[in-house]
XYZ file of C-alpha atoms in Angstrom:
370
model
C 0.018 0.007 0.063
C 1.405 3.267 -1.001
C 0.274 6.979 -1.311
C 0.838 8.796 -4.723
C 2.781 11.824 -4.324
C 3.611 12.984 -8.116
C 2.763 12.155 -11.721
C 4.900 12.752 -14.774
C 4.021 12.725 -17.982
C 6.203 12.324 -20.737
C 5.468 12.636 -24.713
C 8.293 10.549 -26.560
C 8.782 9.681 -29.963
C 10.409 6.831 -31.969
C 11.284 6.483 -35.725
C 9.956 3.134 -36.578
C 12.115 0.852 -38.813
C 9.463 0.564 -41.408
C 6.129 1.954 -42.321
C 3.595 0.245 -40.364
C -0.047 0.063 -42.389
C -3.035 -1.858 -41.534
C -6.512 -0.991 -42.551
C -6.574 1.874 -40.000
C -3.652 3.685 -41.963
C 0.158 3.911 -42.045
C 2.398 4.962 -39.244
C 6.069 5.810 -39.554
C 6.544 7.341 -36.060
C 5.361 5.851 -32.695
C 4.344 8.210 -30.486
C 3.386 7.109 -26.704
C 2.959 8.828 -23.680
C 4.948 7.390 -20.325
C 3.359 7.825 -17.062
C 6.196 7.516 -13.839
C 4.378 7.581 -10.415
C 6.525 8.623 -7.520
C 5.058 7.253 -4.117
C 6.148 7.180 -0.522
C 7.375 3.558 -1.468
C 9.112 4.465 -4.238
C 8.531 5.206 -8.292
C 7.173 2.913 -11.111
C 6.764 3.245 -15.049
C 3.647 3.005 -17.137
C 3.138 3.494 -20.646
C -0.210 4.526 -22.083
C -0.555 2.504 -25.693
C -2.819 5.408 -27.240
C -1.327 7.015 -30.508
C -1.604 10.491 -31.897
C -5.245 10.137 -33.161
C -8.302 8.013 -32.505
C -8.188 5.219 -34.765
C -7.606 2.528 -33.176
C -9.590 3.419 -29.807
C -11.533 6.795 -29.251
C -8.481 7.621 -26.688
C -5.547 9.492 -28.118
C -2.749 11.045 -26.536
C -3.907 14.551 -26.305
C -6.723 12.871 -24.420
C -4.593 10.671 -22.206
C -2.651 14.047 -21.157
C -5.558 15.790 -20.168
C -7.510 13.229 -18.436
C -4.737 12.233 -15.948
C -4.096 15.683 -15.137
C -7.157 17.029 -14.689
C -8.803 14.033 -13.230
C -7.229 10.666 -12.735
C -3.863 11.909 -11.001
C -5.983 14.327 -8.478
C -7.872 11.704 -7.747
C -5.187 9.285 -6.905
C -3.883 11.978 -4.849
C -7.199 12.770 -2.739
C -7.440 8.662 -2.240
C -4.774 8.215 0.297
C -3.274 4.794 0.465
C -3.565 2.533 -2.531
C -3.017 -0.661 -3.854
C -2.540 -1.471 -7.421
C -5.772 -4.071 -6.825
C -7.445 -0.856 -5.845
C -6.802 1.922 -8.309
C -9.496 0.590 -10.904
C -11.956 1.342 -7.905
C -10.464 4.618 -7.096
C -10.833 5.903 -10.853
C -14.063 4.152 -11.293
C -16.270 7.306 -11.241
C -14.803 8.098 -14.605
C -15.878 6.379 -17.409
C -14.120 4.720 -19.925
C -10.131 5.683 -20.674
C -8.985 2.656 -20.058
C -6.014 3.206 -21.765
C -5.064 6.164 -19.398
C -6.119 4.384 -16.059
C -3.763 1.269 -17.351
C -0.647 3.342 -17.518
C -1.480 4.667 -14.198
C -1.729 1.316 -12.939
C 0.764 -0.276 -14.819
C 3.413 2.309 -12.815
C 1.979 1.600 -9.556
C 2.008 -1.522 -9.796
C 5.993 -1.488 -10.779
C 6.387 0.726 -7.801
C 4.746 -1.678 -5.467
C 6.470 -4.720 -7.014
C 10.190 -3.034 -7.156
C 9.766 -2.152 -3.155
C 8.675 -6.013 -2.737
C 11.312 -7.263 -4.828
C 9.241 -9.281 -6.584
C 8.999 -9.755 -10.612
C 5.725 -8.608 -12.500
C 5.417 -12.160 -13.472
C 5.560 -13.920 -10.329
C 3.082 -11.507 -9.049
C 0.947 -12.575 -12.181
C 1.657 -16.033 -11.206
C 3.404 -16.392 -14.369
C 4.929 -20.378 -14.815
C 7.249 -19.715 -17.539
C 10.803 -17.706 -18.188
C 10.256 -17.423 -21.716
C 7.368 -17.490 -23.978
C 6.885 -17.928 -27.520
C 6.500 -14.944 -29.758
C 5.208 -13.989 -33.109
C 5.142 -11.035 -35.649
C 2.901 -8.721 -37.272
C 3.412 -8.010 -40.480
C 1.588 -4.863 -41.957
C 0.121 -4.365 -45.624
C 2.557 -4.088 -48.048
C 2.980 -2.096 -51.489
C 3.118 -5.526 -52.932
C 2.739 -9.162 -52.470
C 6.005 -10.013 -53.517
C 7.312 -7.548 -50.657
C 4.891 -9.277 -48.167
C 6.415 -12.959 -48.862
C 10.147 -11.307 -48.716
C 9.019 -9.790 -45.238
C 7.636 -12.866 -43.971
C 10.586 -15.059 -44.925
C 12.798 -12.719 -43.040
C 10.975 -12.810 -39.583
C 10.944 -16.884 -40.019
C 14.626 -16.669 -40.282
C 14.398 -14.946 -37.268
C 12.838 -17.602 -35.403
C 9.259 -16.193 -34.975
C 7.047 -18.819 -34.122
C 3.644 -17.282 -35.750
C 3.254 -14.945 -38.803
C 0.340 -12.929 -38.922
C -0.646 -10.671 -41.580
C -2.360 -7.923 -41.823
C -5.375 -7.768 -44.469
C -7.773 -5.347 -45.994
C -10.517 -5.465 -48.991
C -8.791 -5.400 -52.234
C -5.397 -6.942 -50.516
C -6.796 -10.318 -48.753
C -6.946 -13.528 -50.725
C -3.717 -13.084 -52.928
C -1.341 -12.206 -50.538
C -2.704 -14.546 -48.195
C -2.459 -17.378 -50.673
C 0.937 -15.856 -51.891
C 2.295 -16.896 -48.393
C 0.678 -19.870 -47.556
C 1.917 -21.258 -51.166
C 5.590 -19.920 -50.029
C 5.464 -21.486 -46.648
C 3.052 -24.446 -46.413
C 3.851 -25.446 -43.165
C 4.046 -22.163 -40.853
C 1.498 -21.101 -37.883
C -0.171 -18.145 -40.071
C -3.109 -15.859 -39.003
C -4.595 -12.629 -40.625
C -5.991 -9.717 -38.743
C -8.328 -7.405 -40.517
C -8.701 -4.723 -37.841
C -12.647 -4.712 -38.450
C -12.134 -3.521 -42.207
C -15.060 -5.840 -43.242
C -18.943 -6.504 -42.823
C -21.384 -9.375 -43.346
C -21.353 -8.612 -47.331
C -17.582 -10.328 -47.298
C -18.929 -13.726 -46.241
C -17.518 -15.222 -49.565
C -14.211 -13.773 -48.674
C -13.923 -15.275 -45.265
C -15.357 -18.685 -46.478
C -12.076 -18.708 -49.081
C -10.073 -17.783 -46.487
C -10.677 -21.009 -45.019
C -8.989 -23.137 -47.716
C -5.205 -21.646 -46.077
C -5.334 -23.749 -42.995
C -5.443 -20.368 -40.870
C -4.717 -20.387 -37.076
C -7.539 -17.767 -36.938
C -9.110 -14.891 -38.519
C -8.882 -11.681 -36.272
C -11.093 -9.155 -35.748
C -13.023 -9.344 -39.600
C -16.063 -6.915 -38.109
C -16.820 -3.596 -35.944
C -15.969 -3.724 -32.494
C -19.626 -3.359 -31.543
C -20.463 -6.452 -33.649
C -20.506 -9.566 -31.483
C -24.029 -10.735 -32.838
C -22.401 -10.400 -36.575
C -19.181 -12.065 -35.437
C -21.044 -14.824 -34.191
C -23.315 -15.177 -37.463
C -19.982 -15.278 -39.249
C -18.100 -17.755 -36.645
C -20.957 -20.480 -37.430
C -20.194 -20.339 -41.211
C -16.792 -20.503 -41.666
C -14.385 -23.416 -40.600
C -11.672 -20.817 -39.424
C -11.091 -19.771 -35.635
C -12.506 -16.243 -35.081
C -10.210 -14.188 -32.764
C -11.561 -10.827 -31.094
C -9.515 -8.023 -30.186
C -10.848 -4.567 -30.332
C -14.341 -6.246 -29.154
C -12.785 -7.192 -25.901
C -12.489 -4.602 -23.779
C -13.411 -6.041 -20.346
C -13.627 -9.158 -18.652
C -17.531 -8.810 -18.951
C -16.951 -7.723 -23.111
C -15.206 -11.281 -22.947
C -17.784 -13.139 -21.140
C -20.473 -11.812 -23.843
C -18.374 -12.906 -26.456
C -18.188 -16.502 -25.408
C -21.284 -16.602 -24.387
C -22.624 -15.677 -27.483
C -20.274 -17.611 -29.813
C -18.443 -14.912 -31.325
C -14.982 -16.040 -31.273
C -12.768 -19.062 -30.078
C -9.638 -17.284 -29.163
C -8.923 -14.141 -27.441
C -6.501 -11.160 -28.296
C -5.887 -9.713 -24.736
C -4.039 -6.243 -24.793
C -3.548 -4.764 -21.460
C -4.127 -1.103 -21.921
C -7.190 -2.015 -23.889
C -8.820 -3.452 -21.316
C -7.405 -0.768 -18.614
C -4.845 -2.713 -17.405
C -2.636 -5.981 -16.576
C -5.115 -6.887 -13.254
C -8.088 -6.720 -15.922
C -6.256 -8.743 -18.423
C -5.363 -11.153 -15.725
C -8.813 -11.588 -14.744
C -9.967 -12.212 -19.011
C -7.056 -14.671 -18.849
C -8.376 -16.376 -15.933
C -12.319 -16.301 -17.472
C -10.895 -18.029 -20.804
C -8.664 -20.290 -18.805
C -11.782 -21.825 -17.113
C -13.676 -21.600 -20.460
C -10.665 -23.737 -22.073
C -10.337 -20.772 -24.628
C -6.957 -20.146 -25.411
C -5.563 -16.493 -25.473
C -2.766 -14.495 -26.720
C -0.949 -11.191 -26.176
C -1.458 -8.840 -28.807
C 1.144 -5.494 -29.047
C 0.634 -1.869 -29.823
C 3.999 -1.058 -30.888
C 5.154 -0.578 -27.549
C 8.279 0.308 -25.900
C 10.047 -1.651 -23.953
C 8.565 -0.683 -20.813
C 4.875 -1.927 -22.238
C 7.091 -5.072 -23.975
C 8.417 -6.193 -20.579
C 4.383 -5.892 -18.954
C 3.301 -8.155 -21.784
C 6.139 -10.619 -21.349
C 5.309 -10.723 -17.482
C 1.569 -11.376 -18.411
C 2.158 -13.892 -21.394
C 3.880 -16.240 -18.971
C 0.594 -17.083 -17.620
C -0.708 -20.610 -18.085
C -3.237 -19.919 -20.383
C -1.268 -17.834 -23.115
C -0.941 -20.956 -25.282
C -0.110 -18.783 -28.423
C 2.827 -16.772 -29.574
C 1.570 -13.051 -29.251
C 2.786 -10.066 -30.842
C 5.614 -9.422 -28.472
C 8.316 -8.759 -31.241
C 11.962 -7.922 -30.530
C 12.525 -4.160 -30.246
C 14.535 -4.154 -33.467
C 11.241 -5.158 -35.301
C 9.868 -1.789 -35.117
C 12.729 0.648 -33.617
C 16.190 1.718 -34.741
C 16.585 1.918 -30.413
C 14.456 1.291 -27.880
C 13.882 2.912 -24.546
C 15.283 0.468 -22.262
C 17.807 -2.517 -23.165
C 16.531 -3.928 -26.552
C 14.455 -7.676 -26.129
C 15.280 -10.035 -28.834
C 13.677 -13.167 -29.693
C 15.958 -16.159 -29.750
C 16.267 -19.002 -32.623
C 13.889 -20.958 -31.136
C 10.923 -18.298 -31.450
C 10.514 -17.416 -27.488
C 11.784 -14.296 -25.261
C 12.739 -14.026 -22.005
C 10.281 -12.781 -19.686
C 12.104 -10.226 -17.166
C 12.659 -11.460 -13.740
C 13.931 -8.485 -12.241
C 11.701 -6.450 -9.418
C 8.780 -4.972 -10.726
C 8.420 -4.778 -14.323
C 12.303 -5.681 -14.557
C 13.534 -2.653 -16.801
C 14.021 1.035 -16.537
C 14.189 3.273 -19.537
C 17.717 4.608 -20.360
C 18.307 8.370 -19.352
C 20.111 9.332 -22.207
C 17.650 7.487 -25.053
C 14.355 8.865 -23.007
C 15.806 12.488 -22.838
C 16.470 12.355 -26.477
C 13.275 11.407 -27.467
C 11.214 13.407 -25.268
C 9.505 16.214 -26.865
C 7.149 17.286 -23.616
C 6.889 16.453 -19.902
C 4.797 17.469 -17.188
C 4.768 17.180 -13.499
C 1.596 16.738 -11.399
C 1.668 17.238 -7.936
C -1.212 17.553 -5.177
C -2.684 21.232 -4.641
């Protein structure tokens, strides 16, 4: 239990190694908000998974900055002694803003565990010191370029390849990758770009032996996802639709998916993510940890989460160099066997490098009581 004394917000920019294109658009720069929380027992770091605009989510960086400064941080100051498990309840008077709340919870959890000398993985009940990882391949200018990128990632050891698709760039690239690599674990991610009129496309995707089709329809369309799952053989996986344990329960009861992608920032934090994991584990539904182009801070937390027993599929926790020329922490690497080490140090187990952090920071604001 600790008292929050100050919150520091920091806007950072990291140039991507190559443009990352999905049905939402193209990113060339990772813009992120880092949160440092100072408590009476120590300090901890968190990361918001929002971007510069409200594309993937209704939240975005300026929104996170303002709601944290004006509402969330002052509420934590007024809450007195808090534990990580109490952060969601303390901030529950404000609707939504899951990604902003997640960053604060993450930082408080990091501070508490550092004080206790416990790793995040051990606190979650993780069972592995290494986890299998996959990689997400963005939409490319040509099919040939996508096949080339996949070959490169397979050579690096990744156990699962996920292809981003959109209307007009789906059957041909997926068919080309499957023809080139007939035995790999392959999935596709539509990022909600399709609707019921595209049923024949999904029936055609059945022919490629995919592990899953991720988020084909709008995130609010649980009923339509159930409709589609009844009509195709390939398992559907939901991402944007799962914003809480309640969402996950509804999706499973409706038959909207057979696999769940858990992104801690999207669901309001690592503790809610663990509750979703526990729900799916009890229902014998496989889960995996999705990625949001996180810096090393978010990557460390995701690895800790993915060490839990229900994470039986390789997640999007790729090596730092997959996205960044230089990460803010010591870089994470994928081993030749397609696994990545789970940090074992206290808390997140990593710190941002001060020099790299300062070089990539464009804005800082310190928030204190009163």
